[in-house]
Coordinates of C-alpha atoms and ligand atoms in Angstrom, one line a residue:
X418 CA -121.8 38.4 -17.2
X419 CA -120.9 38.2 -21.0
X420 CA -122.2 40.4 -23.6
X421 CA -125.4 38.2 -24.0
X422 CA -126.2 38.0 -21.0
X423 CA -126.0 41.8 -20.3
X424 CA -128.3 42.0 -23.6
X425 CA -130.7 39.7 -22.3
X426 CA -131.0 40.9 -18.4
X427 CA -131.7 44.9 -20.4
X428 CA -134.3 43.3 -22.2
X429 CA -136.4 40.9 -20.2
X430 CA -138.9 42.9 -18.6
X431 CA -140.2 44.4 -21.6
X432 CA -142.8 44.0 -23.7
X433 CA -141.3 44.4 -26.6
X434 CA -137.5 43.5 -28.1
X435 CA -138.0 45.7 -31.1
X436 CA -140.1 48.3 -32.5
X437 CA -144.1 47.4 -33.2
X438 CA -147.5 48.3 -31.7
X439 CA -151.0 46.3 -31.4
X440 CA -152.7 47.9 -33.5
X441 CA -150.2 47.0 -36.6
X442 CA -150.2 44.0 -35.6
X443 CA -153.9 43.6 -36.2
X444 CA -153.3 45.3 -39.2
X445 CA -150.9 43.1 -40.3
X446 CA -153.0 40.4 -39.5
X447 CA -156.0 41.6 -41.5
X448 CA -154.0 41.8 -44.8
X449 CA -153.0 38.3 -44.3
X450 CA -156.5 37.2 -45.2
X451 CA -156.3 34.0 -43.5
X452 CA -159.1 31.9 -43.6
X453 CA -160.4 30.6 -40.1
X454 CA -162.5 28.5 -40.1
X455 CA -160.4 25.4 -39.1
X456 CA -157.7 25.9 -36.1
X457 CA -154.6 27.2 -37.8
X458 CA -150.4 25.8 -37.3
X459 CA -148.4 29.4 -36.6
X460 CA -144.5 30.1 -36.0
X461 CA -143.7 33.2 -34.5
X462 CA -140.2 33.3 -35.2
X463 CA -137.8 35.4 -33.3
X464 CA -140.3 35.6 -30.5
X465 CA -138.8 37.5 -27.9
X466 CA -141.0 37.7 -24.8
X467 CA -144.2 37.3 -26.7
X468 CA -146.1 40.3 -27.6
X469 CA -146.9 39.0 -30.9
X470 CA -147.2 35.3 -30.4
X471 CA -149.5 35.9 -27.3
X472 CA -151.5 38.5 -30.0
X473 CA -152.0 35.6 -32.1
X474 CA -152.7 33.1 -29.8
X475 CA -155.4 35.2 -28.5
X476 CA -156.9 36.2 -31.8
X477 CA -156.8 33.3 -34.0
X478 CA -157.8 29.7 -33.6
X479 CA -154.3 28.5 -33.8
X480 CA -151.5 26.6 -32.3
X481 CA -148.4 29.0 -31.7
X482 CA -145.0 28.1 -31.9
X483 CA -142.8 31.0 -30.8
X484 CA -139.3 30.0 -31.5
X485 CA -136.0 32.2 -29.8
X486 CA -132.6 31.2 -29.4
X487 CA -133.0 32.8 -25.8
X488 CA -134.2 30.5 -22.8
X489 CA -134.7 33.4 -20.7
X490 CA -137.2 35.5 -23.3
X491 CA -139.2 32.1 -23.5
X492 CA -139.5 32.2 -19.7
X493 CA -141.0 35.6 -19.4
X494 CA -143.1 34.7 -22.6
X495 CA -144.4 31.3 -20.9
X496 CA -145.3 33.6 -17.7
X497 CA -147.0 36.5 -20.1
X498 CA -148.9 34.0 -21.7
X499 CA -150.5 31.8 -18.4
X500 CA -151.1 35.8 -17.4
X501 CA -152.8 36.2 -20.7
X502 CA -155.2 32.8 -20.3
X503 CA -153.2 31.4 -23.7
X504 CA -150.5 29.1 -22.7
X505 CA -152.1 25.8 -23.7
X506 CA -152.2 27.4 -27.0
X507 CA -148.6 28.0 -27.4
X508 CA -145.4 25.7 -27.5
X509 CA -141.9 27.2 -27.0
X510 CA -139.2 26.1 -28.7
X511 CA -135.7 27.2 -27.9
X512 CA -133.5 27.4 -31.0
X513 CA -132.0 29.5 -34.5
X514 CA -134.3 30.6 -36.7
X515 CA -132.1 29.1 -39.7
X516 CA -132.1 25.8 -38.2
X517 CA -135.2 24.8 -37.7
X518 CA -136.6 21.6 -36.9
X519 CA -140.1 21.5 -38.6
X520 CA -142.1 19.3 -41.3
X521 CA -142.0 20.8 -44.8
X522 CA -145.1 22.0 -45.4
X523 CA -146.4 22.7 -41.4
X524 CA -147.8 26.3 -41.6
X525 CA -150.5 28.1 -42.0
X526 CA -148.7 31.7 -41.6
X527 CA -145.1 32.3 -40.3
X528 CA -144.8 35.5 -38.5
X529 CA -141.6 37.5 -37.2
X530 CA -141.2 40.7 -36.2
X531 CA -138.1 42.8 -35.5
X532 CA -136.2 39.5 -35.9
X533 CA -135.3 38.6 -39.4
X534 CA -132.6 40.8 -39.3
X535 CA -130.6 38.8 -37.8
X536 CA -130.0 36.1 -40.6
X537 CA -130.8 38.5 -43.3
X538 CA -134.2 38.7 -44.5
X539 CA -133.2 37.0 -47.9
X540 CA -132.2 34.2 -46.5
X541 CA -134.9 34.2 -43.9
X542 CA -137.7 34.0 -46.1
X543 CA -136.1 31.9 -48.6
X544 CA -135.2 28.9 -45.7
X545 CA -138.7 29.6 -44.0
X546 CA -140.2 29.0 -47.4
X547 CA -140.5 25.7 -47.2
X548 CA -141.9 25.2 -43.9
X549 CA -144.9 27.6 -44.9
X550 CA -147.9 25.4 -46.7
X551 CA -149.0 25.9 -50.3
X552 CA -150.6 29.6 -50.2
X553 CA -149.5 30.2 -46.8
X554 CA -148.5 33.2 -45.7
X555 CA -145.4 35.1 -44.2
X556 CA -146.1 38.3 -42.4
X557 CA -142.7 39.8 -41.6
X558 CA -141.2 43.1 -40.6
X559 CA -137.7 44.5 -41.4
X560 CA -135.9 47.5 -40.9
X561 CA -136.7 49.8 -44.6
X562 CA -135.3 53.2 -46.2
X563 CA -139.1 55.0 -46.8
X564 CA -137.2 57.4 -49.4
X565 CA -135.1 57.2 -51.8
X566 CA -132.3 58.9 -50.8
X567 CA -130.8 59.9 -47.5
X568 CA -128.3 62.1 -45.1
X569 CA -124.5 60.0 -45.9
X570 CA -125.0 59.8 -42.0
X571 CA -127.5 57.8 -41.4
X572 CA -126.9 55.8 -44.8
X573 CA -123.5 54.8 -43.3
X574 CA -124.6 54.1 -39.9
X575 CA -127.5 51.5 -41.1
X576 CA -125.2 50.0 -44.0
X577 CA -122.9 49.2 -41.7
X578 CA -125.2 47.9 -39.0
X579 CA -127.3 45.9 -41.2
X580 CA -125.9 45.7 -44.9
X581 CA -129.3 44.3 -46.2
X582 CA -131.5 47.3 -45.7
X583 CA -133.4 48.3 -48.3
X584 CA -136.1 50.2 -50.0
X585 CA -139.6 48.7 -49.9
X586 CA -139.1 47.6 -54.0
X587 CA -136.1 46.0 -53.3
X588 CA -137.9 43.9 -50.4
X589 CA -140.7 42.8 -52.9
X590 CA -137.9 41.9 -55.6
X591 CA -136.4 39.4 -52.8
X592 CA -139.9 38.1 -51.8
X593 CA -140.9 37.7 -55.2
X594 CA -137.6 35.4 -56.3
X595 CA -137.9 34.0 -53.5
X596 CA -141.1 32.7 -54.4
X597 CA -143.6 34.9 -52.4
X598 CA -146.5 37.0 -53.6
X599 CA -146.4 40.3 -52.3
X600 CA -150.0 41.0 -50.8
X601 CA -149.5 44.0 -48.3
X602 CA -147.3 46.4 -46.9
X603 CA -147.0 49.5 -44.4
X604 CA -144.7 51.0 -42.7
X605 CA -144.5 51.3 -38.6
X606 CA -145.3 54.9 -37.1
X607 CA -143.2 56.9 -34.5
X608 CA -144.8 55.2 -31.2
X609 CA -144.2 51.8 -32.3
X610 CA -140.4 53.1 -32.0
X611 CA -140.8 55.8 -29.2
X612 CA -143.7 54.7 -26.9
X613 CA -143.4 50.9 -27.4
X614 CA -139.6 50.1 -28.1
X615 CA -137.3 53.1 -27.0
X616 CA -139.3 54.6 -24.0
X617 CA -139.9 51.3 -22.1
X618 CA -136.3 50.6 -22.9
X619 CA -134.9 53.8 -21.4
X620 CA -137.0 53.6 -18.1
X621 CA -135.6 50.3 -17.0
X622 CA -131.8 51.7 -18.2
X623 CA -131.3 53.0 -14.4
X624 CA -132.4 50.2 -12.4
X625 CA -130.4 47.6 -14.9
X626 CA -127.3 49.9 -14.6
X627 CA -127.3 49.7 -10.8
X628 CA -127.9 46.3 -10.8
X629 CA -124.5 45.8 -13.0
X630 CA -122.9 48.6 -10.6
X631 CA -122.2 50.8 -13.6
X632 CA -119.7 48.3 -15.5
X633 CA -118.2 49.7 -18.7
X634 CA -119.9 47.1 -20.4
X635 CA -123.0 47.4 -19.0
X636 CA -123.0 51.8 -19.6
X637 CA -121.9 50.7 -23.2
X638 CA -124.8 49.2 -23.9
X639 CA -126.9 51.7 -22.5
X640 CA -125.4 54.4 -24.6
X641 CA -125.3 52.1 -28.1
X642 CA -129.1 52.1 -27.3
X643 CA -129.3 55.9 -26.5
X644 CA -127.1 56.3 -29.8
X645 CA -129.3 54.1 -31.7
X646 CA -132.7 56.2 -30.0
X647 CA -131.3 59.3 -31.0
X648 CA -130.3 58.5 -34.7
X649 CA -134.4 57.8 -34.8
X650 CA -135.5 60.7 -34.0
X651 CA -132.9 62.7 -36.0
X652 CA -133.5 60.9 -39.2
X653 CA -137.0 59.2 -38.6
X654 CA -138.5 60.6 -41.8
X655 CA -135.7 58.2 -43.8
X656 CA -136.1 54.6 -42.6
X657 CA -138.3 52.3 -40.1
X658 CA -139.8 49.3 -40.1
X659 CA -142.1 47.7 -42.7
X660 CA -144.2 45.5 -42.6
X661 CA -144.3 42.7 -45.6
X662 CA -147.0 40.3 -45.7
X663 CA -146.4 37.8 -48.9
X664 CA -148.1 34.5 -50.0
X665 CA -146.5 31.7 -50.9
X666 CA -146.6 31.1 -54.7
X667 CA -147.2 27.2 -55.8
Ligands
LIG1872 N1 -140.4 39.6 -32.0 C1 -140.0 40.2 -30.8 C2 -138.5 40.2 -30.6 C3 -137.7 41.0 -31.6 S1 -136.0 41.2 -31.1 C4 -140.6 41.5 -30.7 O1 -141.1 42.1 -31.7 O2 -140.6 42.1 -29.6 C5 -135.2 39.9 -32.0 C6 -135.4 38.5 -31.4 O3 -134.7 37.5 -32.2 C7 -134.8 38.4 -30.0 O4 -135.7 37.8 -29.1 C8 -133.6 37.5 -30.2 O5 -133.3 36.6 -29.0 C9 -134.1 36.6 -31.3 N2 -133.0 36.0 -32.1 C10 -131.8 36.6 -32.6 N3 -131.1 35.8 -33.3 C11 -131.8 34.6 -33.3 C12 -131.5 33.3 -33.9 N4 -130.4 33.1 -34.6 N5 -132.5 32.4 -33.7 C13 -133.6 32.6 -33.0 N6 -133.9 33.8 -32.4 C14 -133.0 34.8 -32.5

């Protein structure tokens, strides 16, 4: 099994692929504003196994696309949402989220969480832009320093992992030039990292290591994670995720 795949089989069977919680989803939701009276065209993008994409599905009158680049997360999500009564609301599509193959101009609200990350959250809302409709709205969260300043530590150890993070200001700068209007923000609390993302993660570490009979590469990436867990809780009150909701300007 190659590195991906060892990422994907850890991963699967949770909820979650990244830190968030239900309850910020909604409130994520509710800053978006979003008018409802007619059925709505949403992306979730970076989709993982569904939690948000299955949220919206079942709270708005929309259409869901929930695009990933993984087949298998798409799979579980497909399952999650027939469980959840919503799959004839939701289309997968398996692909990158900087290539995507949609009309200028198709969405009511483009929504990723824990995801953006991965091609930079400047270029990710300035490529998404377009697919968003006039005034539509992007609701997006991305790893953020809450202060500041910070331990040299944990500064390094984020810098090098992800040389884009940044303070909440610096996130509105990029939204604003690249043609957003800021309209809320908050930052995710302890349990969406401990009790939704970590924990969950943890408990399925032992059955996933015997399933890959202890392989270097498999105990690697259990301890990167464990690494990764315990940075959190040392340095929690320095960074975590925000979340940016932003309209598009016209
Ligand atoms: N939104 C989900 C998953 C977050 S983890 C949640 O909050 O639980 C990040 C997700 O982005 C993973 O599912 C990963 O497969 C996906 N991803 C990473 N790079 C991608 C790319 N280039 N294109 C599409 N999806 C990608």
């Amino acid at each position: 099994m190659d590195s991906l795949e060892l990422i994907v089989d850890l991963h699967r069977d949770n909820p979650r692929q990244g830190p968030g919680g239900e309850a910020e989803f909604r409130q994520a939701l509710t800053l978006a504003g979003l008018e409802t009276r007619t059925s709505l065209e949403v992306a979730d993008i970076g989709c993982g196994t569904g939690s948000s994409a299955i949220a919206l599905a079942r709270v708005l009158n929309a259409r869901v696309t929930a695009v990933d680049f993984l087949g298998a997360f798409l799979e579980t999500l497909e399952q999650r949402a027939r469980d959840a009564g919503v799959a004839d609301r939701i289309d997968t599509l398996k692909g990158s989220m900087d290539e995507l193959p949609f009309e200028q101009s198709a969405f009511d609200l483009i929504w990723s969480e824990g995801a953006i990350y991965n091609m930079g959250f400047a270029r990710g809302v300035t490529y998404w832009r377009q697919f968003l409709k006039p005034r539509g709205v992007l609701g997006v969260s991305e790893i953020t320093w809450t202060t500041q300043s910070r331990p040299q530590e944990v500064d390094s150890y984020w810098r090098a992992a992800y040389p884009e993070i940044g303070t909440a200001s610096e996130k509105f700068a990029v939204l604003e030039s690249a043609g957003y209007s800021p309209i809320g923000y908050f930052t995710l609390g302890e349990h969406c990292w401990l009790d939704n993302y970590y924990h969950p993660l943890r408990d399925s570490t032992a059955q996933f290591l015997q399933r890959h009979q202890y392989s270097d590469d498999a105990v690697a990436l259990v301890r990167e994670g464990e690494e990764e867990q315990a940075l959190y809780e040392r340095f929690k009150a320095f960074y975590s995720y925000g979340f940016y909701i932003a309209r598009k300007c016209e």
